[in-house]
Amino acid sequence: MLPISHRRHILRAALATLLLLLGSTAAHAIPAYARQTGASCADCHAGSYGPALTPYGMRFKLNGYTDTDGKGHKIPLSMQLIESHSAPARGDSSTQLSEGDLYLAGRLTDQVGGYVKIEADHTGHNTYNPRLSNVDLRFVAKDLKVHGKDALLGVSVNNSPGFNDPIGALPSFSNLGPSGVTGTLLNPSSPNSLANRVIGASVYGLYDSNWYGELGTYRALPTSQQDRLGYNVAGDPGRLSDTGYFRLAYMKDMKRQFFSAGVVGLTTKRQLPRSGPSDDLTDLGYDLTYQYLGNREHIVQVAYVNILERRDYGSAPVIGGVQARDHGNVHDQTASVTYTFKQSYGLSVSHMKSTGSNDVARYGPSGSPDTTSNVLTVFWTPFGRDDSYTSIANLKLAANWFRFTRFNGRGDDIFFAPPGARPTNAGDLNAFFVTASLAF
């Protein structure tokens, strides 16, 4: 059985993940990009605020964030403020300015551009923790020809595998990934995830406007550097070596519709803790997306992501008199459907599931890390379109309901409370959030 202190740590991690997923609506529809291109936020994002990309937005990202209207140099700077009201099923409700962000985003030259987010999260008692969030810096060579077909070739330096993907369906970009006591490396909701705590570079290319490929590598930042960048070292992903990342996708833009199918993989040797034995971890997944864009009055977006991680552990310790398994797997799945009316009003439903190999020593008496959750979001974006009152600011109002039906392999008493103690049920992790996000 997991020690009580460890179970409490898992609960705190789960609640922190919940707040990060719903208390933050990481804006990718950045007004600095709109000013640079002369296009509206709705050209790149179906809901005018993000994060889901339209084919136009995917091309802008592939081109290294360098497209411009040619009307002089624009300052590549934006800001975002998020006010939120949270009402957890178990705990006190609160209303606060939950996040403030600074974006350095846009074009430097014809071939160099980027996206850098500096985030300040509310940590209580009127204090905020600044940290370096997503980074994606690019060099791109455009207008190439290969066998008579259009092509481009680029390099991306980034700190989160999958965030730089053009389709925007992978967990690091979509902010959708099942949270639980474990999870895949490519899922930023997993404990000790790679997101924002690694640095890497990849070479990517697009051929004939349809075929996308990427190959790269990553290493974990030293714990001292993670601390300086605003991250608690308890979430350290560990020491990584022999790390490789690949992505291959077919994308088809049919103007009124869009379809993509892709595969993604990540393999590494990880020491967690850093002085401990090395585990061999391999993620392999696939994703499918479909968009009905029509004339932009009714937009439907569907996405499914399926990632399996195989784990060959470097040791099999005896915990609570039970020996841990020397190998296992974790399986993350996310399905989402979003409907947007007139690029302003929207409804999004997501179903997330994380499962894993049975292991009593690693996961406690249930032996199962299985977690199932759902997110329902209703939103309104009054700005961001060509006919909006303003194009230099954007606003999104959203109501979010996060619901757990299973956590740590159970629906009731998920952390095995001792006799006389109040049990924690999966439903106790549920929460309702109302957020107002302003970008300018």
CSV table of C-alpha atoms in Angstrom, one decimal:
chain,number,residue,atom,x,y,z
A,1,MET,CA,0.0,0.0,0.0
A,2,LEU,CA,1.2,3.5,-0.8
A,3,PRO,CA,2.2,5.5,2.3
A,4,ILE,CA,-0.3,8.1,3.5
A,5,SER,CA,2.2,10.9,2.8
A,6,HIS,CA,2.7,9.6,-0.8
A,7,ARG,CA,-1.1,9.4,-1.3
A,8,ARG,CA,-1.5,13.0,-0.1
A,9,HIS,CA,1.3,14.0,-2.6
A,10,ILE,CA,-0.6,12.3,-5.4
A,11,LEU,CA,-3.8,14.1,-4.4
A,12,ARG,CA,-2.0,17.5,-4.4
A,13,ALA,CA,-0.5,16.7,-7.8
A,14,ALA,CA,-3.9,15.8,-9.2
A,15,LEU,CA,-5.5,19.0,-7.9
A,16,ALA,CA,-2.6,21.1,-9.2
A,17,THR,CA,-2.9,19.4,-12.6
A,18,LEU,CA,-6.7,20.2,-12.6
A,19,LEU,CA,-6.0,23.9,-11.9
A,20,LEU,CA,-3.4,24.0,-14.7
A,21,LEU,CA,-5.7,22.4,-17.2
A,22,LEU,CA,-8.8,24.5,-16.5
A,23,GLY,CA,-7.5,27.6,-14.6
A,24,SER,CA,-5.3,28.4,-17.5
A,25,THR,CA,-6.5,28.7,-21.1
A,26,ALA,CA,-3.2,29.1,-22.7
A,27,ALA,CA,-3.9,31.6,-25.5
A,28,HIS,CA,-2.5,30.7,-28.8
A,29,ALA,CA,-4.6,33.4,-30.7
A,30,ILE,CA,-2.1,36.1,-29.9
A,31,PRO,CA,-3.0,39.7,-31.1
A,32,ALA,CA,0.7,40.2,-32.0
A,33,TYR,CA,0.3,37.7,-34.8
A,34,ALA,CA,-2.9,39.4,-36.0
A,35,ARG,CA,-1.1,42.8,-36.1
A,36,GLN,CA,1.8,41.2,-38.0
A,37,THR,CA,-0.2,39.5,-40.7
A,38,GLY,CA,-3.2,41.8,-41.0
A,39,ALA,CA,-5.4,38.7,-40.5
A,40,SER,CA,-8.0,38.2,-37.8
A,41,CYS,CA,-7.5,35.7,-35.0
A,42,ALA,CA,-10.5,33.8,-36.5
A,43,ASP,CA,-8.4,33.1,-39.6
A,44,CYS,CA,-6.0,30.9,-37.6
A,45,HIS,CA,-8.4,29.7,-34.9
A,46,ALA,CA,-11.9,28.3,-35.4
A,47,GLY,CA,-13.1,29.8,-32.1
A,48,SER,CA,-11.3,33.1,-32.6
A,49,TYR,CA,-9.2,32.6,-29.5
A,50,GLY,CA,-7.8,29.0,-29.7
A,51,PRO,CA,-6.2,26.8,-29.2
A,52,ALA,CA,-7.4,24.6,-32.1
A,53,LEU,CA,-5.9,25.7,-35.5
A,54,THR,CA,-7.5,26.1,-38.9
A,55,PRO,CA,-5.5,25.1,-42.0
A,56,TYR,CA,-4.5,28.7,-42.4
A,57,GLY,CA,-3.2,28.7,-38.8
A,58,MET,CA,-1.2,25.5,-39.5
A,59,ARG,CA,0.5,27.1,-42.5
A,60,PHE,CA,1.4,30.1,-40.4
A,61,LYS,CA,3.0,27.9,-37.8
A,62,LEU,CA,4.9,25.8,-40.4
A,63,ASN,CA,6.2,29.1,-41.9
A,64,GLY,CA,7.9,29.8,-38.7
A,65,TYR,CA,5.5,32.6,-37.5
A,66,THR,CA,7.0,34.8,-40.2
A,67,ASP,CA,4.1,35.7,-42.5
A,68,THR,CA,3.5,39.4,-42.7
A,69,ASP,CA,1.2,42.0,-44.4
A,70,GLY,CA,4.3,43.8,-45.6
A,71,LYS,CA,3.2,47.1,-43.9
A,72,GLY,CA,6.2,47.8,-41.8
A,73,HIS,CA,7.7,46.2,-38.7
A,74,LYS,CA,5.3,45.2,-35.8
A,75,ILE,CA,6.3,44.8,-32.2
A,76,PRO,CA,6.2,41.0,-31.5
A,77,LEU,CA,4.6,41.5,-28.0
A,78,SER,CA,1.3,40.5,-26.4
A,79,MET,CA,-0.1,40.0,-22.9
A,80,GLN,CA,-2.9,38.0,-21.4
A,81,LEU,CA,-4.8,38.2,-18.1
A,82,ILE,CA,-7.0,35.5,-16.8
A,83,GLU,CA,-9.6,36.0,-14.1
A,84,SER,CA,-11.2,32.8,-12.8
A,85,HIS,CA,-13.8,31.6,-10.4
A,86,SER,CA,-13.3,28.0,-9.2
A,87,ALA,CA,-15.8,25.8,-7.4
A,88,PRO,CA,-14.3,22.4,-6.5
A,89,ALA,CA,-16.5,19.6,-5.4
A,90,ARG,CA,-14.3,19.4,-2.3
A,91,GLY,CA,-12.8,22.5,-1.0
A,92,ASP,CA,-13.4,26.3,-0.9
A,93,SER,CA,-14.5,28.3,-3.9
A,94,SER,CA,-12.3,31.2,-5.0
A,95,THR,CA,-12.3,34.2,-7.4
A,96,GLN,CA,-9.0,35.6,-8.4
A,97,LEU,CA,-6.7,36.9,-11.1
A,98,SER,CA,-5.3,33.5,-11.6
A,99,GLU,CA,-2.7,34.1,-14.3
A,100,GLY,CA,-0.8,36.9,-16.2
A,101,ASP,CA,1.2,36.1,-19.3
A,102,LEU,CA,3.7,37.9,-21.5
A,103,TYR,CA,4.1,36.7,-25.1
A,104,LEU,CA,7.2,37.4,-27.2
A,105,ALA,CA,5.8,36.1,-30.5
A,106,GLY,CA,6.2,36.8,-34.1
A,107,ARG,CA,8.6,37.5,-37.0
A,108,LEU,CA,12.2,38.5,-36.6
A,109,THR,CA,13.3,38.0,-40.3
A,110,ASP,CA,11.9,36.4,-43.4
A,111,GLN,CA,13.1,33.1,-42.1
A,112,VAL,CA,13.2,33.4,-38.3
A,113,GLY,CA,10.3,33.7,-35.9
A,114,GLY,CA,9.0,32.3,-32.7
A,115,TYR,CA,6.7,31.9,-29.7
A,116,VAL,CA,7.8,32.5,-26.1
A,117,LYS,CA,5.3,32.6,-23.2
A,118,ILE,CA,6.3,33.9,-19.8
A,119,GLU,CA,3.6,32.9,-17.3
A,120,ALA,CA,2.8,34.1,-13.8
A,121,ASP,CA,0.5,31.8,-11.9
A,122,HIS,CA,-1.4,32.8,-8.7
A,123,THR,CA,0.0,30.8,-5.8
A,124,GLY,CA,-2.1,32.3,-3.0
A,125,HIS,CA,-1.8,35.2,-0.5
A,126,ASN,CA,-1.6,37.7,-3.4
A,127,THR,CA,1.6,36.2,-4.7
A,128,TYR,CA,2.5,35.0,-8.2
A,129,ASN,CA,5.1,32.6,-9.5
A,130,PRO,CA,6.6,33.7,-12.8
A,131,ARG,CA,8.0,30.9,-15.0
A,132,LEU,CA,9.1,30.3,-18.5
A,133,SER,CA,6.3,28.4,-20.2
A,134,ASN,CA,6.2,27.3,-23.9
A,135,VAL,CA,9.0,28.1,-26.2
A,136,ASP,CA,9.1,27.5,-30.0
A,137,LEU,CA,11.9,29.3,-32.0
A,138,ARG,CA,12.1,28.6,-35.7
A,139,PHE,CA,14.3,28.9,-38.8
A,140,VAL,CA,12.5,28.0,-42.0
A,141,ALA,CA,13.5,27.8,-45.7
A,142,LYS,CA,10.4,28.3,-47.8
A,143,ASP,CA,9.5,28.1,-51.5
A,144,LEU,CA,11.7,25.0,-52.1
A,145,LYS,CA,11.0,22.5,-54.9
A,146,VAL,CA,11.6,18.7,-54.6
A,147,HIS,CA,10.8,16.7,-57.7
A,148,GLY,CA,8.7,19.5,-59.0
A,149,LYS,CA,6.6,19.7,-55.8
A,150,ASP,CA,6.4,22.6,-53.2
A,151,ALA,CA,8.4,22.0,-50.1
A,152,LEU,CA,9.7,23.7,-47.0
A,153,LEU,CA,12.3,22.8,-44.5
A,154,GLY,CA,12.7,24.1,-41.0
A,155,VAL,CA,14.4,23.8,-37.6
A,156,SER,CA,12.4,24.2,-34.3
A,157,VAL,CA,14.0,24.7,-30.9
A,158,ASN,CA,11.4,24.0,-28.2
A,159,ASN,CA,10.8,22.8,-24.7
A,160,SER,CA,7.9,20.5,-25.0
A,161,PRO,CA,7.6,17.6,-27.4
A,162,GLY,CA,4.5,18.0,-29.5
A,163,PHE,CA,3.8,21.7,-28.8
A,164,ASN,CA,5.5,22.7,-32.1
A,165,ASP,CA,3.3,20.2,-34.1
A,166,PRO,CA,1.4,22.1,-36.8
A,167,ILE,CA,-1.9,20.1,-36.5
A,168,GLY,CA,-2.2,21.0,-32.9
A,169,ALA,CA,-3.9,17.8,-31.8
A,170,LEU,CA,-1.1,16.4,-29.6
A,171,PRO,CA,-1.6,16.9,-25.8
A,172,SER,CA,1.2,19.5,-25.4
A,173,PHE,CA,-0.5,21.9,-27.7
A,174,SER,CA,-4.2,21.1,-27.2
A,175,ASN,CA,-3.8,21.1,-23.3
A,176,LEU,CA,-5.9,18.0,-23.3
A,177,GLY,CA,-4.5,14.9,-21.7
A,178,PRO,CA,-5.7,12.6,-19.0
A,179,SER,CA,-4.4,13.4,-15.5
A,180,GLY,CA,-3.8,10.6,-13.0
A,181,VAL,CA,-1.1,8.9,-10.9
A,182,THR,CA,0.8,8.1,-14.0
A,183,GLY,CA,0.8,8.8,-17.7
A,184,THR,CA,2.8,8.9,-20.9
A,185,LEU,CA,5.8,11.1,-21.6
A,186,LEU,CA,3.9,12.9,-24.3
A,187,ASN,CA,1.1,13.8,-21.9
A,188,PRO,CA,1.8,17.1,-20.1
A,189,SER,CA,-0.7,16.1,-17.4
A,190,SER,CA,1.4,13.2,-16.3
A,191,PRO,CA,3.4,13.4,-13.1
A,192,ASN,CA,7.0,14.4,-13.8
A,193,SER,CA,6.1,15.2,-17.4
A,194,LEU,CA,8.6,16.6,-19.9
A,195,ALA,CA,6.5,19.7,-20.7
A,196,ASN,CA,8.6,22.9,-20.3
A,197,ARG,CA,11.3,21.1,-18.4
A,198,VAL,CA,13.3,19.9,-21.4
A,199,ILE,CA,15.1,21.6,-24.3
A,200,GLY,CA,15.4,20.1,-27.7
A,201,ALA,CA,15.7,20.7,-31.4
A,202,SER,CA,14.1,19.1,-34.4
A,203,VAL,CA,14.3,19.3,-38.2
A,204,TYR,CA,10.9,19.3,-39.9
A,205,GLY,CA,9.6,19.4,-43.4
A,206,LEU,CA,6.4,19.7,-45.5
A,207,TYR,CA,6.2,18.1,-48.9
A,208,ASP,CA,3.5,18.8,-51.5
A,209,SER,CA,1.4,20.7,-48.9
A,210,ASN,CA,0.3,17.3,-47.5
A,211,TRP,CA,3.1,15.3,-46.0
A,212,TYR,CA,4.7,16.5,-42.7
A,213,GLY,CA,7.7,14.9,-41.1
A,214,GLU,CA,9.8,15.8,-38.0
A,215,LEU,CA,12.9,14.3,-36.3
A,216,GLY,CA,14.5,15.6,-33.2
A,217,THR,CA,16.0,15.0,-29.7
A,218,TYR,CA,15.6,16.4,-26.2
A,219,ARG,CA,17.4,16.5,-22.9
A,220,ALA,CA,16.1,17.5,-19.4
A,221,LEU,CA,17.1,20.8,-17.9
A,222,PRO,CA,19.2,20.6,-14.8
A,223,THR,CA,17.1,20.8,-11.6
A,224,SER,CA,18.9,24.1,-10.7
A,225,GLN,CA,17.8,25.6,-14.0
A,226,GLN,CA,14.2,24.3,-13.6
A,227,ASP,CA,14.1,26.1,-10.2
A,228,ARG,CA,15.4,29.4,-11.7
A,229,LEU,CA,12.8,29.1,-14.5
A,230,GLY,CA,10.0,28.9,-11.9
A,231,TYR,CA,9.4,25.1,-11.6
A,232,ASN,CA,9.2,23.0,-8.5
A,233,VAL,CA,12.0,20.5,-8.7
A,234,ALA,CA,9.7,17.8,-7.2
A,235,GLY,CA,8.2,17.6,-10.8
A,236,ASP,CA,11.6,17.0,-12.3
A,237,PRO,CA,11.3,14.5,-15.3
A,238,GLY,CA,14.6,13.0,-14.4
A,239,ARG,CA,17.8,12.5,-16.3
A,240,LEU,CA,17.2,11.7,-20.0
A,241,SER,CA,19.6,10.1,-22.4
A,242,ASP,CA,19.5,8.6,-26.0
A,243,THR,CA,16.2,10.5,-26.5
A,244,GLY,CA,14.6,10.5,-30.0
A,245,TYR,CA,11.4,12.1,-31.2
A,246,PHE,CA,9.6,11.6,-34.6
A,247,ARG,CA,6.4,12.7,-36.2
A,248,LEU,CA,4.8,11.8,-39.5
A,249,ALA,CA,1.4,13.1,-40.6
A,250,TYR,CA,-0.7,13.4,-43.7
A,251,MET,CA,-2.8,16.6,-43.9
A,252,LYS,CA,-5.5,17.3,-46.5
A,253,ASP,CA,-6.9,20.8,-46.9
A,254,MET,CA,-10.2,20.6,-48.9
A,255,LYS,CA,-11.0,24.3,-48.2
A,256,ARG,CA,-14.4,23.6,-46.6
A,257,GLN,CA,-13.1,20.5,-44.8
A,258,PHE,CA,-9.8,19.3,-43.4
A,259,PHE,CA,-8.5,15.9,-42.5
A,260,SER,CA,-5.3,14.6,-40.9
A,261,ALA,CA,-3.8,11.3,-39.8
A,262,GLY,CA,-0.5,11.0,-38.0
A,263,VAL,CA,1.8,8.9,-36.0
A,264,VAL,CA,4.2,10.1,-33.2
A,265,GLY,CA,6.9,8.5,-31.2
A,266,LEU,CA,9.3,9.3,-28.4
A,267,THR,CA,12.0,7.0,-26.9
A,268,THR,CA,14.4,7.7,-24.0
A,269,LYS,CA,16.3,6.3,-21.1
A,270,ARG,CA,15.2,8.0,-17.9
A,271,GLN,CA,16.7,8.1,-14.4
A,272,LEU,CA,14.1,9.2,-11.9
A,273,PRO,CA,15.5,10.0,-9.4
A,274,ARG,CA,18.6,11.1,-11.3
A,275,SER,CA,20.8,9.0,-9.2
A,276,GLY,CA,18.6,5.9,-9.6
A,277,PRO,CA,18.5,3.1,-12.2
A,278,SER,CA,17.7,3.8,-15.8
A,279,ASP,CA,14.2,2.9,-17.2
A,280,ASP,CA,13.7,2.4,-21.0
A,281,LEU,CA,10.5,4.3,-22.0
A,282,THR,CA,9.0,4.2,-25.5
A,283,ASP,CA,5.9,6.2,-26.6
A,284,LEU,CA,4.1,5.3,-29.8
A,285,GLY,CA,0.8,6.9,-30.8
A,286,TYR,CA,-1.5,7.9,-33.6
A,287,ASP,CA,-4.0,10.7,-34.0
A,288,LEU,CA,-6.9,11.6,-36.3
A,289,THR,CA,-8.6,14.9,-36.8
A,290,TYR,CA,-11.4,16.2,-38.9
A,291,GLN,CA,-12.7,19.8,-39.4
A,292,TYR,CA,-15.9,20.9,-41.1
A,293,LEU,CA,-15.3,24.6,-41.9
A,294,GLY,CA,-17.9,25.3,-44.5
A,295,ASN,CA,-18.4,29.0,-44.8
A,296,ARG,CA,-17.2,29.5,-41.2
A,297,GLU,CA,-20.7,29.9,-39.8
A,298,HIS,CA,-20.9,26.4,-38.4
A,299,ILE,CA,-17.6,24.7,-37.6
A,300,VAL,CA,-17.2,21.2,-36.2
A,301,GLN,CA,-13.8,19.9,-35.1
A,302,VAL,CA,-13.2,16.3,-34.0
A,303,ALA,CA,-9.9,14.9,-32.7
A,304,TYR,CA,-8.7,11.5,-31.3
A,305,VAL,CA,-5.3,10.9,-29.8
A,306,ASN,CA,-4.1,7.4,-28.7
A,307,ILE,CA,-0.6,7.0,-27.1
A,308,LEU,CA,0.8,3.8,-25.7
A,309,GLU,CA,4.0,3.8,-23.6
A,310,ARG,CA,6.1,0.7,-22.9
A,311,ARG,CA,8.2,0.7,-19.8
A,312,ASP,CA,11.2,-1.5,-19.1
A,313,TYR,CA,12.1,-0.6,-15.5
A,314,GLY,CA,15.8,-0.6,-14.4
A,315,SER,CA,14.8,-2.1,-11.1
A,316,ALA,CA,11.9,-4.0,-9.5
A,317,PRO,CA,11.9,-2.9,-5.8
A,318,VAL,CA,9.9,-4.6,-3.0
A,319,ILE,CA,7.3,-2.1,-1.7
A,320,GLY,CA,5.1,-3.1,1.2
A,321,GLY,CA,6.2,-6.7,0.9
A,322,VAL,CA,5.3,-6.9,-2.8
A,323,GLN,CA,7.8,-6.9,-5.6
A,324,ALA,CA,7.2,-4.4,-8.4
A,325,ARG,CA,7.0,-5.6,-12.0
A,326,ASP,CA,10.1,-5.1,-14.1
A,327,HIS,CA,8.1,-4.0,-17.1
A,328,GLY,CA,4.7,-2.5,-17.9
A,329,ASN,CA,2.8,-0.1,-20.1
A,330,VAL,CA,0.6,3.1,-19.8
A,331,HIS,CA,-2.1,3.9,-22.3
A,332,ASP,CA,-3.5,7.5,-22.8
A,333,GLN,CA,-6.5,8.2,-24.9
A,334,THR,CA,-8.3,11.5,-25.6
A,335,ALA,CA,-11.4,12.2,-27.8
A,336,SER,CA,-12.9,15.6,-28.3
A,337,VAL,CA,-15.6,17.3,-30.3
A,338,THR,CA,-16.0,21.1,-30.6
A,339,TYR,CA,-18.8,23.0,-32.3
A,340,THR,CA,-18.4,26.7,-33.0
A,341,PHE,CA,-21.2,29.0,-34.2
A,342,LYS,CA,-20.1,32.2,-36.2
A,343,GLN,CA,-16.6,31.7,-34.7
A,344,SER,CA,-17.9,33.2,-31.4
A,345,TYR,CA,-20.1,30.7,-29.5
A,346,GLY,CA,-18.9,27.2,-28.8
A,347,LEU,CA,-19.4,23.9,-27.0
A,348,SER,CA,-16.6,21.4,-26.5
A,349,VAL,CA,-16.8,17.9,-25.0
A,350,SER,CA,-13.7,15.8,-24.2
A,351,HIS,CA,-13.4,12.3,-22.9
A,352,MET,CA,-10.0,11.3,-21.4
A,353,LYS,CA,-8.8,7.9,-20.2
A,354,SER,CA,-5.5,6.7,-18.8
A,355,THR,CA,-4.9,3.0,-18.1
A,356,GLY,CA,-1.8,1.0,-17.2
A,357,SER,CA,-0.5,-2.4,-16.3
A,358,ASN,CA,-1.6,-3.8,-13.0
A,359,ASP,CA,1.2,-3.4,-10.4
A,360,VAL,CA,0.3,-3.5,-6.7
A,361,ALA,CA,3.8,-2.4,-5.6
A,362,ARG,CA,3.7,0.8,-7.7
A,363,TYR,CA,0.0,1.7,-7.5
A,364,GLY,CA,-1.2,0.5,-4.1
A,365,PRO,CA,-3.8,-2.0,-3.1
A,366,SER,CA,-5.9,-1.6,-6.3
A,367,GLY,CA,-2.8,-2.3,-8.4
A,368,SER,CA,-4.4,-0.1,-11.1
A,369,PRO,CA,-3.6,3.5,-12.2
A,370,ASP,CA,-6.7,3.7,-14.3
A,371,THR,CA,-8.3,7.2,-14.5
A,372,THR,CA,-11.3,8.4,-16.5
A,373,SER,CA,-12.4,12.0,-16.8
A,374,ASN,CA,-14.5,14.4,-18.9
A,375,VAL,CA,-14.4,18.1,-19.7
A,376,LEU,CA,-17.4,20.1,-20.8
A,377,THR,CA,-16.7,23.7,-21.9
A,378,VAL,CA,-19.1,26.4,-23.1
A,379,PHE,CA,-17.4,29.6,-24.4
A,380,TRP,CA,-18.1,33.0,-26.0
A,381,THR,CA,-15.5,35.0,-27.9
A,382,PRO,CA,-16.9,38.4,-28.8
A,383,PHE,CA,-13.7,39.7,-30.6
A,384,GLY,CA,-11.2,38.2,-33.0
A,385,ARG,CA,-13.2,38.2,-36.3
A,386,ASP,CA,-12.8,40.5,-39.3
A,387,ASP,CA,-16.0,42.3,-38.3
A,388,SER,CA,-15.1,42.7,-34.7
A,389,TYR,CA,-15.0,46.0,-32.9
A,390,THR,CA,-11.3,45.7,-32.4
A,391,SER,CA,-8.4,43.6,-33.8
A,392,ILE,CA,-5.8,44.6,-31.3
A,393,ALA,CA,-7.4,42.7,-28.3
A,394,ASN,CA,-9.3,39.5,-27.8
A,395,LEU,CA,-11.6,38.2,-25.1
A,396,LYS,CA,-12.9,34.7,-24.2
A,397,LEU,CA,-15.5,33.9,-21.5
A,398,ALA,CA,-15.8,30.2,-20.7
A,399,ALA,CA,-17.5,27.9,-18.3
A,400,ASN,CA,-15.7,24.6,-17.7
A,401,TRP,CA,-16.8,21.5,-15.8
A,402,PHE,CA,-14.2,18.8,-15.1
A,403,ARG,CA,-15.6,15.5,-13.9
A,404,PHE,CA,-13.7,12.4,-12.7
A,405,THR,CA,-15.5,9.0,-12.8
A,406,ARG,CA,-12.4,6.9,-11.9
A,407,PHE,CA,-9.0,7.7,-10.3
A,408,ASN,CA,-6.3,5.4,-9.1
A,409,GLY,CA,-8.3,2.4,-10.4
A,410,ARG,CA,-11.3,3.2,-8.2
A,411,GLY,CA,-14.5,5.3,-8.1
A,412,ASP,CA,-14.7,5.4,-4.2
A,413,ASP,CA,-12.0,5.8,-1.5
A,414,ILE,CA,-9.4,6.3,-4.2
A,415,PHE,CA,-6.5,6.7,-1.8
A,416,PHE,CA,-7.5,4.0,0.7
A,417,ALA,CA,-8.2,6.1,3.7
A,418,PRO,CA,-7.3,4.5,7.1
A,419,PRO,CA,-10.2,3.6,9.5
A,420,GLY,CA,-11.9,6.7,10.9
A,421,ALA,CA,-10.5,9.0,8.2
A,422,ARG,CA,-12.7,10.6,5.6
A,423,PRO,CA,-12.3,8.9,2.2
A,424,THR,CA,-11.6,10.7,-1.0
A,425,ASN,CA,-13.8,9.6,-4.0
A,426,ALA,CA,-13.1,10.2,-7.6
A,427,GLY,CA,-16.0,12.7,-7.7
A,428,ASP,CA,-14.3,14.8,-5.0
A,429,LEU,CA,-11.8,15.9,-7.7
A,430,ASN,CA,-14.6,17.4,-9.8
A,431,ALA,CA,-14.5,21.1,-10.3
A,432,PHE,CA,-16.4,23.9,-12.0
A,433,PHE,CA,-14.5,26.9,-13.4
A,434,VAL,CA,-15.6,30.2,-15.0
A,435,THR,CA,-12.8,32.1,-16.7
A,436,ALA,CA,-12.4,35.4,-18.4
A,437,SER,CA,-9.3,35.6,-20.6
A,438,LEU,CA,-8.2,38.9,-22.1
A,439,ALA,CA,-5.3,39.1,-24.6
A,440,PHE,CA,-4.0,42.3,-26.1
